[in-house]
Amino acid sequence: MASIYDDFSRYFDEAAQFSDMDRGLLEQVKTCNNMYHMSFPVENEAGEIEVIEAYRAQHSHHRLPTKGGIRYSTMVDADEVKGLAALMTFKCAIVDVPFGGAKGGVCIDPYQRSPEFVERVTRRLVIELDHHSFIGPSIDVPAPDYGTGEREMAWIADTYRTLNPHDIDHFGCVTGKPLTLHGIPGRREATGLGVFHGIINCLSDPEAGHNLSPGLDGKRVIVQGLGNVGYHAARELSDHGARIVGIAEHDAGLYDANGLDMEAIAQHRWEHGGIAAFPAGQVFANSQETLEQPCDILVPAALEHQLTVDNADRIQAEVIAEAANAPTTPDADRILRDRGITLIPDLYLNAGGVTVSYFEWLKNLSHVSFDRMLVGAADMQSRRMLDTMQAITGNALPLHERAMLERGPTEIDIVNNSLAKTMGESYERISTLRRERGLPDLRTAAYLYSLELVAQSYVELGFFP
Ligand code: NAD
């Protein structure tokens, strides 16, 4: 099967046909700048030496630092990491985050290994990256991805800090850290929340090509993967009126046209490691079949290459919301497009994570939380306004209402509102470009918008005449 990098190349080439920029320049924009393949020894659970394979790809240095998650999976290889790093470059461009794209991968199955082993691997990985200048707040900043989370990010921050005690910005070397370790509220939910905003934006767009009404009320949703991205996306969608009718996990799928209890299934998944034994609806031992059931919105939020020529004909959704990276192969994309199904592309839809990672990095560099310097001024402004209104009208508000109106924004308010605004503005950019340049779909528009932006940066940096 073609790799994620092959998929990326095809999507890139299709979009590049609509650009009249210099071909050599576009070739530079497509190329992966750096790839570091590591093999390093780590003591395993049995006390033996195990050689670990790992990769870090930096796709584009037109902006620094480069940025992208680290995934832990036995499926990881050089092409996968290269393709995901390229997606990161274009994702950052779409949401106006000033980073180049990167991605890392470590070839282990974290779910089958002890926490102590995963910690040894993570700390050794940072030593390798640091010795080859592949990590640092101004160089390359990892984040969570498939198989990693706050725990791994904390180990990365701590190891980097130990190796670089004189770097005052050491906590900016990685994002997705726990709150107590200079993380930012809202990062954990950010990718899923961004997926929710992206879907809302697409449903409100009369030119997106689907027949669905704006808003989520009663919309039937199938989600694949109840991990970080899938769980938070499903929760937001369901909190805003959608009906989660299908959930596909690694061990099975569940479907009930009347709706599933998403929270109870997620709880079961965390407690038992799977959902096969959960007593609800129709159970599919082959979880892939869940994706083919009737729904309005299908949200693949687990792995790449889930929608292929083998199942594209049987998908019954009106909209496919690509929460995962590269869930649709280019051949399947063509089939789905020809069938009139609207795809919201990964490089826009799951960019909420890197957007809030950017906020976390900014917070780490400024060494202060966003609300700390704002909240006093906001309180004062509201107080003055309320005092003036009271003086004019002669009416005083009840104390609890006044207290609520006086309160300035908290850090989570700032983060979530900025994320919503970013997802809205970015959608507007790609849908406007699609309309103005007569592009076939949102994916082509997203690629074209970002590849021309990156190309322009290279020109401005003086790389090309
Ligand atoms: P995760 O490890 O938290 O969750 C993945 C989930 O998918 C798990 O619940 C797992 O059991 C499930 N799963 C595994 N194989 C499956 C299968 N065959 N069928 C159905 N479910 C299966 O990972 P995540 O961070 O949620 O990432 C999911 C996807 O989103 C990946 O493609 C990742 O690259 C992408 N992504 C993640 C982030 C982020 O902030 N975490 C940001 C952007 C993109």
Short mmCIF file of C-alpha atoms in Angstrom, two decimals, residues 26 83 160 192 265 297 342 370 442 444:
data_model
loop_
_atom_site.label_atom_id
_atom_site.label_comp_id
_atom_site.label_asym_id
_atom_site.label_seq_id
_atom_site.Cartn_x
_atom_site.Cartn_y
_atom_site.Cartn_z
CA LEU A 26 7.11 24.32 -5.50
CA GLY A 83 4.40 12.44 5.19
CA TYR A 160 15.62 18.57 27.93
CA GLY A 192 -11.20 17.47 19.27
CA ILE A 265 -18.64 3.64 26.29
CA ILE A 297 -21.21 12.80 9.58
CA THR A 342 -18.07 16.35 1.27
CA PHE A 370 -2.39 34.68 29.40
CA LEU A 442 -11.84 21.79 0.18
CA THR A 444 -7.36 21.04 -2.96
#
